[in-house]
XYZ file of C-alpha atoms in Angstrom:
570
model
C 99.747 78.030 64.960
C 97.754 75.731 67.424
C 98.019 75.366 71.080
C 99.819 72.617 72.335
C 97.798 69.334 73.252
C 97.292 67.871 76.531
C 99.475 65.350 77.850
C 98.081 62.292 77.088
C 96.016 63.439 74.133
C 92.884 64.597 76.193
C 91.736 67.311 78.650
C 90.202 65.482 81.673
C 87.526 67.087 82.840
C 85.759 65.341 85.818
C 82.982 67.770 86.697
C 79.520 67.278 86.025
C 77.867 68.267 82.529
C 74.682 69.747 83.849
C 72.766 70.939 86.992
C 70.716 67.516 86.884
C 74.087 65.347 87.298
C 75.521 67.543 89.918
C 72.180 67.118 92.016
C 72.943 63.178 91.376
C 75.414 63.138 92.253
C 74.949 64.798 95.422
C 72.387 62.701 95.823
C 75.069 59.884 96.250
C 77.031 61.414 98.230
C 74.591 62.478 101.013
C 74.263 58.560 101.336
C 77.973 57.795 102.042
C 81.063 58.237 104.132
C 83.190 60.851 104.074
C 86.642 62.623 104.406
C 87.168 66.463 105.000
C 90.234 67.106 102.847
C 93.428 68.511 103.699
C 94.895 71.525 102.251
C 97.151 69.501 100.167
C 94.206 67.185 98.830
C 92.400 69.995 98.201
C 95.123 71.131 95.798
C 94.934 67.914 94.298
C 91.892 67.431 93.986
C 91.232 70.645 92.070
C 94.181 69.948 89.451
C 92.328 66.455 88.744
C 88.992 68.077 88.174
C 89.951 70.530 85.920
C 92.513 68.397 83.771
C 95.619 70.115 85.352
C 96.607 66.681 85.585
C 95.475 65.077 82.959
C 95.740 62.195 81.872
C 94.747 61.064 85.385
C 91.296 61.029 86.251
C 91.160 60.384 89.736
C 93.765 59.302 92.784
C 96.300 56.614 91.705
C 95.605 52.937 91.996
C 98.074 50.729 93.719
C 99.423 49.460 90.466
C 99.934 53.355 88.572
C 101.668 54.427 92.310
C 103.753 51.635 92.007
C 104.651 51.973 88.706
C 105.934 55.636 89.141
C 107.975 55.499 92.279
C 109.967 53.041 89.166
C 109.609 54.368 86.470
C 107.969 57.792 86.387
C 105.252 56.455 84.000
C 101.538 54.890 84.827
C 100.694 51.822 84.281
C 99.759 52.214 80.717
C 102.799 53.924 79.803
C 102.531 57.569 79.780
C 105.371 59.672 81.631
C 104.024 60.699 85.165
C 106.893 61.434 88.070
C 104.574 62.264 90.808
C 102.598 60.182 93.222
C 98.834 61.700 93.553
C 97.197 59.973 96.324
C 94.524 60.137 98.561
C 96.217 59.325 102.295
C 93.291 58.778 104.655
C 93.214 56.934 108.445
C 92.344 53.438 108.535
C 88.830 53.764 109.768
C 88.143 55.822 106.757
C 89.777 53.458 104.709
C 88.109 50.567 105.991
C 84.641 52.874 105.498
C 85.201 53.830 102.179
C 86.379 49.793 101.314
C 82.722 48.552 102.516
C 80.758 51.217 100.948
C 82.983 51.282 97.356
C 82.727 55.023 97.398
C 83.904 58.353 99.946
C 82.411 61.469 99.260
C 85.235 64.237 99.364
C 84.237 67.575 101.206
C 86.375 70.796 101.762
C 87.315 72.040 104.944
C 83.676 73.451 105.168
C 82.064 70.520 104.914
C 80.763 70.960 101.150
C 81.148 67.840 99.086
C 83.696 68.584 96.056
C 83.832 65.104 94.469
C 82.890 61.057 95.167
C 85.575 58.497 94.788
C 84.629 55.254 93.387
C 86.682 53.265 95.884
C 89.445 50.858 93.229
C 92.040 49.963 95.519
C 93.296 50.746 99.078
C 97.037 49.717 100.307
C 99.026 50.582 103.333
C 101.984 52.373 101.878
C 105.728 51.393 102.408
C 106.756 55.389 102.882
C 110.410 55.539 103.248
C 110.627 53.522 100.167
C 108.084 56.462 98.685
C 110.113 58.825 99.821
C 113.735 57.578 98.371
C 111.918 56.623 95.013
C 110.237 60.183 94.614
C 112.409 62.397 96.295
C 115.813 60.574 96.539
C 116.249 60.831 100.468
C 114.357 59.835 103.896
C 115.798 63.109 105.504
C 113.151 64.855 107.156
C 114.350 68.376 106.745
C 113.184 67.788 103.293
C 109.369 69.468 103.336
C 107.735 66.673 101.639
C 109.404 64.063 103.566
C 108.428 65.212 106.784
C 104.711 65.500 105.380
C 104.796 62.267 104.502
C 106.581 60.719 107.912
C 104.337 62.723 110.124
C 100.921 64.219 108.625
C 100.357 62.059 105.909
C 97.553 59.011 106.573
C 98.956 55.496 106.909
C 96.615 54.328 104.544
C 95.989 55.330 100.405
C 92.777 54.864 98.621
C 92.822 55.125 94.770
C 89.927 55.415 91.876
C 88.488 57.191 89.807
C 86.263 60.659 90.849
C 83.134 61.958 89.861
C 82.981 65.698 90.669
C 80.496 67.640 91.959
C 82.052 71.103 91.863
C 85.982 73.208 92.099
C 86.733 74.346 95.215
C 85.537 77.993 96.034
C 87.941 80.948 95.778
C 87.026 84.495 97.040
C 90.809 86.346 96.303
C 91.888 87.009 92.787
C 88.739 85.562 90.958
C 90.423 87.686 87.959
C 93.963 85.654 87.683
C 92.320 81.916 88.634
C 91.920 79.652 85.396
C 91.427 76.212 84.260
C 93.251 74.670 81.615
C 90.176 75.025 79.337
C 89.908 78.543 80.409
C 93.543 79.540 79.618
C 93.213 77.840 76.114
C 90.408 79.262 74.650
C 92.332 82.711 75.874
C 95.518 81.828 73.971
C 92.889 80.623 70.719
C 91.234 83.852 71.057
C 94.445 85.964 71.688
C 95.920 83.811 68.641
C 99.003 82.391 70.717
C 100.030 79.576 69.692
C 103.628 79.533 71.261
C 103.632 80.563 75.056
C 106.501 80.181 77.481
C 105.135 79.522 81.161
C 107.006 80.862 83.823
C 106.778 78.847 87.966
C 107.393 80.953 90.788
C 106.589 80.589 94.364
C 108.394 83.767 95.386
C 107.949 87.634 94.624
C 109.456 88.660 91.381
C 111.735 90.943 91.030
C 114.223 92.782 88.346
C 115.857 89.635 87.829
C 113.202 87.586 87.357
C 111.927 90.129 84.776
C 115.090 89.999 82.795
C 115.531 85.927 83.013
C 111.501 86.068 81.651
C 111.914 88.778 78.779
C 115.113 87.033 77.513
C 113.024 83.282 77.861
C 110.232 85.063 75.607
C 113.022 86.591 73.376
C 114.770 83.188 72.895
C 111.934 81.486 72.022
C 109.723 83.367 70.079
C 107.071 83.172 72.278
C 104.598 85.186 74.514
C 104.627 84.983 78.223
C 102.372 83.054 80.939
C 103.114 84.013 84.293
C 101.876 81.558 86.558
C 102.874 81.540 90.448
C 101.706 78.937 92.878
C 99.266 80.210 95.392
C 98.698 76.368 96.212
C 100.950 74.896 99.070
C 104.586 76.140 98.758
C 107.721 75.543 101.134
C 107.136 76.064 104.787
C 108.150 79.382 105.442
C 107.871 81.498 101.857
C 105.825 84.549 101.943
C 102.261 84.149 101.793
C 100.347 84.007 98.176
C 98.732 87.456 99.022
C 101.599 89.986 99.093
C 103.021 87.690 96.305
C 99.979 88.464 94.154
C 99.879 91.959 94.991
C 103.808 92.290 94.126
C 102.832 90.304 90.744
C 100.417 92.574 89.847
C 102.693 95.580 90.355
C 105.022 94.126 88.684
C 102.947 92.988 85.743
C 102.440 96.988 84.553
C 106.075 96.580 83.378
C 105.632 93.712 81.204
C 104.576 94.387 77.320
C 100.882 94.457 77.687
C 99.600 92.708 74.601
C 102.277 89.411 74.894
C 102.247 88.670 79.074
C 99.409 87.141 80.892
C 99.099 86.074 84.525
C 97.408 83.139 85.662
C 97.538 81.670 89.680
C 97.968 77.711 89.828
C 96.714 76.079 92.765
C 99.249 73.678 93.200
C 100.231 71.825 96.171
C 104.503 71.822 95.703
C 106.523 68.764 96.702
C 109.778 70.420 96.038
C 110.870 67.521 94.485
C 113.786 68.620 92.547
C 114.028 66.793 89.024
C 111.045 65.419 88.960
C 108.816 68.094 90.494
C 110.273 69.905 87.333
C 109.170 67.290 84.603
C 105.747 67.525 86.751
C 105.664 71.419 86.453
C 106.308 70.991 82.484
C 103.325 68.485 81.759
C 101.102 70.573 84.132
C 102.177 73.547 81.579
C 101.567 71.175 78.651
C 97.826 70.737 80.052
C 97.301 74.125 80.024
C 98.369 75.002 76.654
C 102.079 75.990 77.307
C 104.629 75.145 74.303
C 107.736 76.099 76.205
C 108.084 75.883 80.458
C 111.636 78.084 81.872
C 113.775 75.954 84.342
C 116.246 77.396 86.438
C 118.917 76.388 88.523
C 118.054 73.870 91.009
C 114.578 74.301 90.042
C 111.948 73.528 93.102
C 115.000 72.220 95.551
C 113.979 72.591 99.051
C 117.430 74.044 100.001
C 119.790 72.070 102.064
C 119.519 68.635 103.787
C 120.620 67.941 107.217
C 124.180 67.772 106.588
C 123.916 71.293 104.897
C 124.376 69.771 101.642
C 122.138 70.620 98.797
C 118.865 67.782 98.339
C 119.479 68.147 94.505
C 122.062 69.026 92.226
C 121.775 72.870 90.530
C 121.406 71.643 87.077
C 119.564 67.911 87.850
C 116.578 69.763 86.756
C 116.910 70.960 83.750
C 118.913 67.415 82.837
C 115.937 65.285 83.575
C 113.473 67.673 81.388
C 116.197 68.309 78.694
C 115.930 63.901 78.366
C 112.198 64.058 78.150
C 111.312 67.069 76.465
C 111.005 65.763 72.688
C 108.476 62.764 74.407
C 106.867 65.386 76.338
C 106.048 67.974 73.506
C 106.949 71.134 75.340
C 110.248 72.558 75.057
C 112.347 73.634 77.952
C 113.853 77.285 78.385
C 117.260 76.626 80.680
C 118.257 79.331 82.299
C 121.160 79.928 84.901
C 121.755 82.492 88.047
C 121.022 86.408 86.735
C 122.978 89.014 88.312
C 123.312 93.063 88.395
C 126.293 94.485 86.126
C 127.538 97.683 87.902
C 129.690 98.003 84.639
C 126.513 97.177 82.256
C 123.998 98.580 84.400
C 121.593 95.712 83.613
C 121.138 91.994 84.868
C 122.637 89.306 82.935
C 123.676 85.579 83.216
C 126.217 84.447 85.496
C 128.555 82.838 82.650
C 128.387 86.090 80.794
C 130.016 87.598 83.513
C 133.318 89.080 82.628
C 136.837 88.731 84.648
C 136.911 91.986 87.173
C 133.643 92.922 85.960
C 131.806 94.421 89.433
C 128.160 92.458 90.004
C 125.847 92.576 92.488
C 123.426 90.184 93.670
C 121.051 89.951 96.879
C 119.664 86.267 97.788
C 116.035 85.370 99.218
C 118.231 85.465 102.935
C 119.599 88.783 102.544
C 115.950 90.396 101.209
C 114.339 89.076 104.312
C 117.081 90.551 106.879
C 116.263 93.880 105.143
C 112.947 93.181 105.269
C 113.005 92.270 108.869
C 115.462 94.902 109.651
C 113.794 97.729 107.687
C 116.788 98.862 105.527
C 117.329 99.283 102.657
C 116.461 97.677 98.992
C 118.299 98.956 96.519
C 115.969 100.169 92.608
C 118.053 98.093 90.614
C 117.020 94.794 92.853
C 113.080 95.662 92.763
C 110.620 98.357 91.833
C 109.490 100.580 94.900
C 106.230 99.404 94.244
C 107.128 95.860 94.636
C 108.715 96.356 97.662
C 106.329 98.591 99.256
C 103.917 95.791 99.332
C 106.199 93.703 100.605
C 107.031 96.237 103.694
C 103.190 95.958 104.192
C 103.093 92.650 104.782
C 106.604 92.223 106.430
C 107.384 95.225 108.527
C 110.934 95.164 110.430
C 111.281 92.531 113.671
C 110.807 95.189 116.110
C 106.759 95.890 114.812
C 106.161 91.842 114.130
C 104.306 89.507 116.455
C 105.994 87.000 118.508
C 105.630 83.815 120.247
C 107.033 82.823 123.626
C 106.856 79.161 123.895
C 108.045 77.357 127.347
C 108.212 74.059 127.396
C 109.032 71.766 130.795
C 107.693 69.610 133.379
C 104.849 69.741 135.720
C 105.799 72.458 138.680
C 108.713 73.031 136.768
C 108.115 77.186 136.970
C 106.750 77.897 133.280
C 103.402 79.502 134.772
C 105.068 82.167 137.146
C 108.123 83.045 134.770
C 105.023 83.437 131.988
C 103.569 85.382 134.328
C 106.067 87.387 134.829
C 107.144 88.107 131.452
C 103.546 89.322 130.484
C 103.614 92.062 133.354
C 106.987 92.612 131.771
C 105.940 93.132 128.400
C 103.361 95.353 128.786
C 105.120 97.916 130.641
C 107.613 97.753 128.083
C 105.827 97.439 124.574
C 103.086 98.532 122.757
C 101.734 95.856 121.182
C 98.494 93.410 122.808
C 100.090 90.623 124.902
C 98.278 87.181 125.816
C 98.739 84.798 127.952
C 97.762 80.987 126.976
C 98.673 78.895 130.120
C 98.107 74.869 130.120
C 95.479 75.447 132.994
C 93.582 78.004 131.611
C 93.614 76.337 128.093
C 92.426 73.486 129.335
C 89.665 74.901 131.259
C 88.455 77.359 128.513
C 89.643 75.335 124.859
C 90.174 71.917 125.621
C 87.955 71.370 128.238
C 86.630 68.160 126.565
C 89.974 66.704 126.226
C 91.797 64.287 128.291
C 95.159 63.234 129.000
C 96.133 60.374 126.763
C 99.224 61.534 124.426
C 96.273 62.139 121.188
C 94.720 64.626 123.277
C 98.025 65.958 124.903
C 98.684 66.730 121.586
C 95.876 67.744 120.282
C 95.700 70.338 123.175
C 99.365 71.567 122.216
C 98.143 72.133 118.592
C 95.153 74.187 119.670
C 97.610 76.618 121.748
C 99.982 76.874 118.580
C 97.221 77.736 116.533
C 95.651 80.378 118.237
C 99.220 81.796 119.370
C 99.592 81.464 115.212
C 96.907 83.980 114.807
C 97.781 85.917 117.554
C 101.112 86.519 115.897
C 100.135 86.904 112.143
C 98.251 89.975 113.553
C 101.000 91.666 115.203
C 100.370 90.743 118.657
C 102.462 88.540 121.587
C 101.686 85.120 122.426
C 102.999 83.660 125.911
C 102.472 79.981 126.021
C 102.782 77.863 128.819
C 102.051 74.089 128.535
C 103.834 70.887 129.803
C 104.473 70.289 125.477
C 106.434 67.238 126.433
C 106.682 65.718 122.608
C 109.443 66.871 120.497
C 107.151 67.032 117.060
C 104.355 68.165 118.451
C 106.763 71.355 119.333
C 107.966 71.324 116.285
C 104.422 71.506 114.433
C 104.114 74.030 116.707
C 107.018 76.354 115.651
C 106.540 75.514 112.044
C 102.509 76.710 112.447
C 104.169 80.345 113.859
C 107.470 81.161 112.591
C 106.027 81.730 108.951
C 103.957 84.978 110.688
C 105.984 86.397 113.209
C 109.011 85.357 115.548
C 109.250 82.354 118.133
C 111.005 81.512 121.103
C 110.914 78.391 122.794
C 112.240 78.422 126.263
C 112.827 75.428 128.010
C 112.029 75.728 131.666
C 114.676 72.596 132.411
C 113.936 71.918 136.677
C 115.251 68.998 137.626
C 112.220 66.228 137.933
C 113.426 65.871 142.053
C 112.700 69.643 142.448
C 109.190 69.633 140.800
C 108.255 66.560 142.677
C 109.358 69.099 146.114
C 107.288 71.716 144.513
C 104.460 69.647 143.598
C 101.122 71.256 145.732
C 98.620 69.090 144.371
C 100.022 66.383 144.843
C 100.106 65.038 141.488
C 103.478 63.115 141.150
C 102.328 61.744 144.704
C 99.350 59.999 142.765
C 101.113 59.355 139.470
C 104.028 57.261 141.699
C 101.170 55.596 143.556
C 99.877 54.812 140.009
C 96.523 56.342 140.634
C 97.790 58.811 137.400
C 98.024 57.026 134.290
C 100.426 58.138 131.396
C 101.653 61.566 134.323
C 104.808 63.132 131.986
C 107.917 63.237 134.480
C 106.624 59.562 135.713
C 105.113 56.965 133.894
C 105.116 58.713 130.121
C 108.660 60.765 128.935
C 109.329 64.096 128.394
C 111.314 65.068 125.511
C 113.715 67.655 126.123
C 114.284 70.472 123.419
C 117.942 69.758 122.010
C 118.062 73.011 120.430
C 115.612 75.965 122.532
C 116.360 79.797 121.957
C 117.137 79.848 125.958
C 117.125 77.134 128.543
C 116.225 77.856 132.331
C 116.775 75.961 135.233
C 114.423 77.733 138.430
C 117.319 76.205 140.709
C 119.576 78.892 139.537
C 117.479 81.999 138.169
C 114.322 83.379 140.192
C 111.383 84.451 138.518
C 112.734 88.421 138.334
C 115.955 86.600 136.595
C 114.540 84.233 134.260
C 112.225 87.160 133.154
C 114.729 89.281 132.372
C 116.736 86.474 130.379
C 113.911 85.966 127.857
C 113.746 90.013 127.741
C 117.275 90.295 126.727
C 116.941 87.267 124.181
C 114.332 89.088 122.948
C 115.275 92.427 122.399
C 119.280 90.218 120.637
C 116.122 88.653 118.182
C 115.322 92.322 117.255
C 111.422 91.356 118.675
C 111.488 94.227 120.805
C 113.204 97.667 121.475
């Protein structure tokens, strides 16, 4: 039986045929502007060069972006329900315009591909983000990329690669299309069900994929995203580790595991038709959907972004077009009675099931209790214990956020004196002074640069926390997304708490010994937060403290208690 052909016909590949072209084509690029990718690009970027996206051969022109926030096809016709774009700033843009061509480089500097410049447009985004993902709300993941890290401006063409992007973990499970092909040809699979997961599998998962295999006659490709996945889901590492565990369970000679470096939208319905012709490209005759397969979870009025079988209706419409059949399957759960996993609508009246969600694994996790065999293999989650010991052994952020003489400094003070008499874990102290003195020193105070500095103390508090330490930050933060980058750089590795230091303005202007709101009212202080630029107040801190009513001894011992309710320390 033969594999299943590409989608379009062809496997792209974009990379250079010999040593000769590659040094060309360097050659090129060493003569020509350039962008350092993004993570996301990156991702991109990669699927292009390989043919994981075929039949596109480089970022979308303005007339194939156009014509699949529509209709979900290119230009020339071919289904296609995802955007692939290269967003860059306008100086770039206007750089890349002049020249005709931008040389792409990682985040290392080493040039991965050229762009022969086509087109270059300045996006309408909300109306991207209603066409592709049916809503402007921001709690949606891709949404909020797009609104606030995306570039304002798109450049399309086609690309001439130089190389893939380097990987030093799991050299063993990375492969291209072509790679994965000749595999099935050699292994003589012709029919191959490809399973997407951007979470740790567990008994369920095994059952839903056995009984896929089972159904359709078919051997199994495993193949998780290690790409870019939903803020917040456990990192690709302990997921890897858990799926190669995992992996000595499955039938040796009929499951294979492969990593895809995708960069998810969670785009619902049509991130699903996107996930099958990705499959398609690498071989795939079969792809399993789920319930509300790639949904981000709930929107801002709690209601779900995507309806639980949308999915699987929009794939089910294009599958016979597409050439790859889709697997539905619903919720699994555990029969007490049955003493195996099966499908929800097989459940029987007053039959006894059990089920634990993603929510109710982490509180375990994070609470070290425990997780019961017929959920997951002790193997499985031993490696997850490694990576996600209870609350009380996890790093944590302390983030205050207020005005200028507003107290933040002494309560932080306070709290790290605190801290280390009471824990034994290493505690740092990242103050706006000393930041600025010893990280940002070459920064000034316009609102870029405010910002900029704000980042730099999230990130190193980031890394502070991923390796089990305490972060105490203590800048003026006065921007409401800049806080929020913030929080969404650490709460994936550890716990946060943003405290609001919330003195009145009249009091820090009393307080004020260098006499700073004296020169910002005189308007010798351009852009001075509190005066002549705004603060943003959190709406929604952990704890709010007003130094009018709590002294530092007080307020120290608030953020202790908070603490020690989060389960952070004690």
């Amino acid at each position: 039986m033969s594999i299943n052909q590409p989608h379009g016909g062809e496997l792209v590949n974009l990379l250079p045929a010999s040593d000769e072209e590659q040094a060309k084509r360097q050659a090129i690029a060493n003569q020509l502007p350039d962008w350092n990718l993004t993570p996301r690009q990156i991702c991109d970027l990669e699927l292009l060069l390989n043919g994981a996206f075929s039949p596109l051969r480089g970022f979308m022109s303005k007339a194939d972006y156009h014509s699949v926030l529509k209709d979900m096809r290119l230009e020339h016709g071919d289904l296609w329900p995802m955007p692939i774009t290269l967003d860059v700033d306008k100086a770039t843009m206007e750089a890349a315009v002049k020249a005709g061509q931008l040389a792409l480089r990682d985040e290392e500097g080493v040039v991965l591909a050229i762009l022969n410049v086509a087109d270059a447009w300045q996006p309408d985004k909300q109306a991207e983000a209603q066409a592709v993902f049916a809503t402007t709300d921001e709690k949606h993941p891709a949404v909020s990329y797009l609104f606030n890290q995306a570039g304002d401006f798109y450049l399309g063409g086609e690309i001439l690669g130089l190389q893939l992007p380097t990987h030093y973990d799991y050299q063993q499970h990375r492969h291209t299309p072509a790679e994965i092909r000749k595999k099935f040809n050699k292994l003589g699979w012709g029919r191959v069900v490809a399973f997407q997961t951007r979470n740790p599998m567990h008994r369920a998962h095994q059952e839903l994929t056995f009984r896929a295999a089972q159904r359709a006659e078919a051997n199994l490709l495993i193949q998780p995203v290690v790409g870019m996945t939903k803020p917040g889901d456990i990192d690709h590492f302990t997921r890897v580790r858990c799926y190669e565990q995992l992996l000595e369970r499955f039938p040796e000679r009929t499951t294979t595991l492969s990593l895809l470096p995708l960069a998810m939208r969670m785009g619902g319905p049509r991130e699903a038709l996107w996930h099958a012709i990705i499959r398609k490209n690498y071989g795939c005759s079969h792809f399993i959907v789920g319930r509300d397969h790639a949904g981000p979870g709930e929107d801002s009025q709690g209601q779900p972004f995507y309806g639980p079988y949308e999915a699987q209706e929009l794939l089910q419409k294009h599958q016979e077009e597409l050439g790859i059949e889709m697997v539905e399957f619903e919720m699994m759960v555990f029969s007490q009675d049955k003493a195996q996993y099966i499908p929800m609508s097989e459940v029987q009246e007053n039959e006894k099931t059990l089920m634990i969600s993603g929510t109710e694994l982490r509180r375990r996790l994070r609470e070290g209790l425990d997780i019961p065999e017929w959920f997951s293999y002790p193997e499985v989650v031993e490696e997850l214990r490694k990576s996600y010991p209870p609350r009380n052994r996890q790093g944590f952020t302390v983030f205050f956020t207020g005005l200028s003489g507003s107290g933040k400094s002494t309560i932080a003070n306070a709290l790290r004196i605190k801290l280390m008499e009471m824990i034994n874990r290493p505690v740092t102290l990242l103050d706006g002074d000393i930041v600025r003195k010893n990280l940002s020193s070459e920064l000034g105070f316009s609102k870029d640069h405010r910002n900029i500095n704000v980042l730099r103390i999230g990130f190193v508090a980031s890394e502070i926390t991923k390796n089990g330490g305490v972060a105490i930050c203590a800048p003026i933060a006065p921007y409401a997304q800049t806080r929020a980058e913030v929080r969404d750089m650490i709460e994936p590795t550890g716990g946060f708490l943003e405290v609001h230091v919330s003195t009145p303005l009249e009091e820090c202007e009393k307080r004020d010994r260098k006499g700073l709101y004296a020169k910002a009212r005189q308007g010798l202080i351009k852009e001075f937060t509190g005066i002549s630029d705004p603060y943003e107040a959190p709406e929604n801190p952990e704890l709010d403290i007003d130094t009018m009513k709590y002294s530092p001894d007080q307020a120290t011992q608030q953020i202790v208690l908070k603490l020690e309710a989060m389960g952070l320390i004690g």
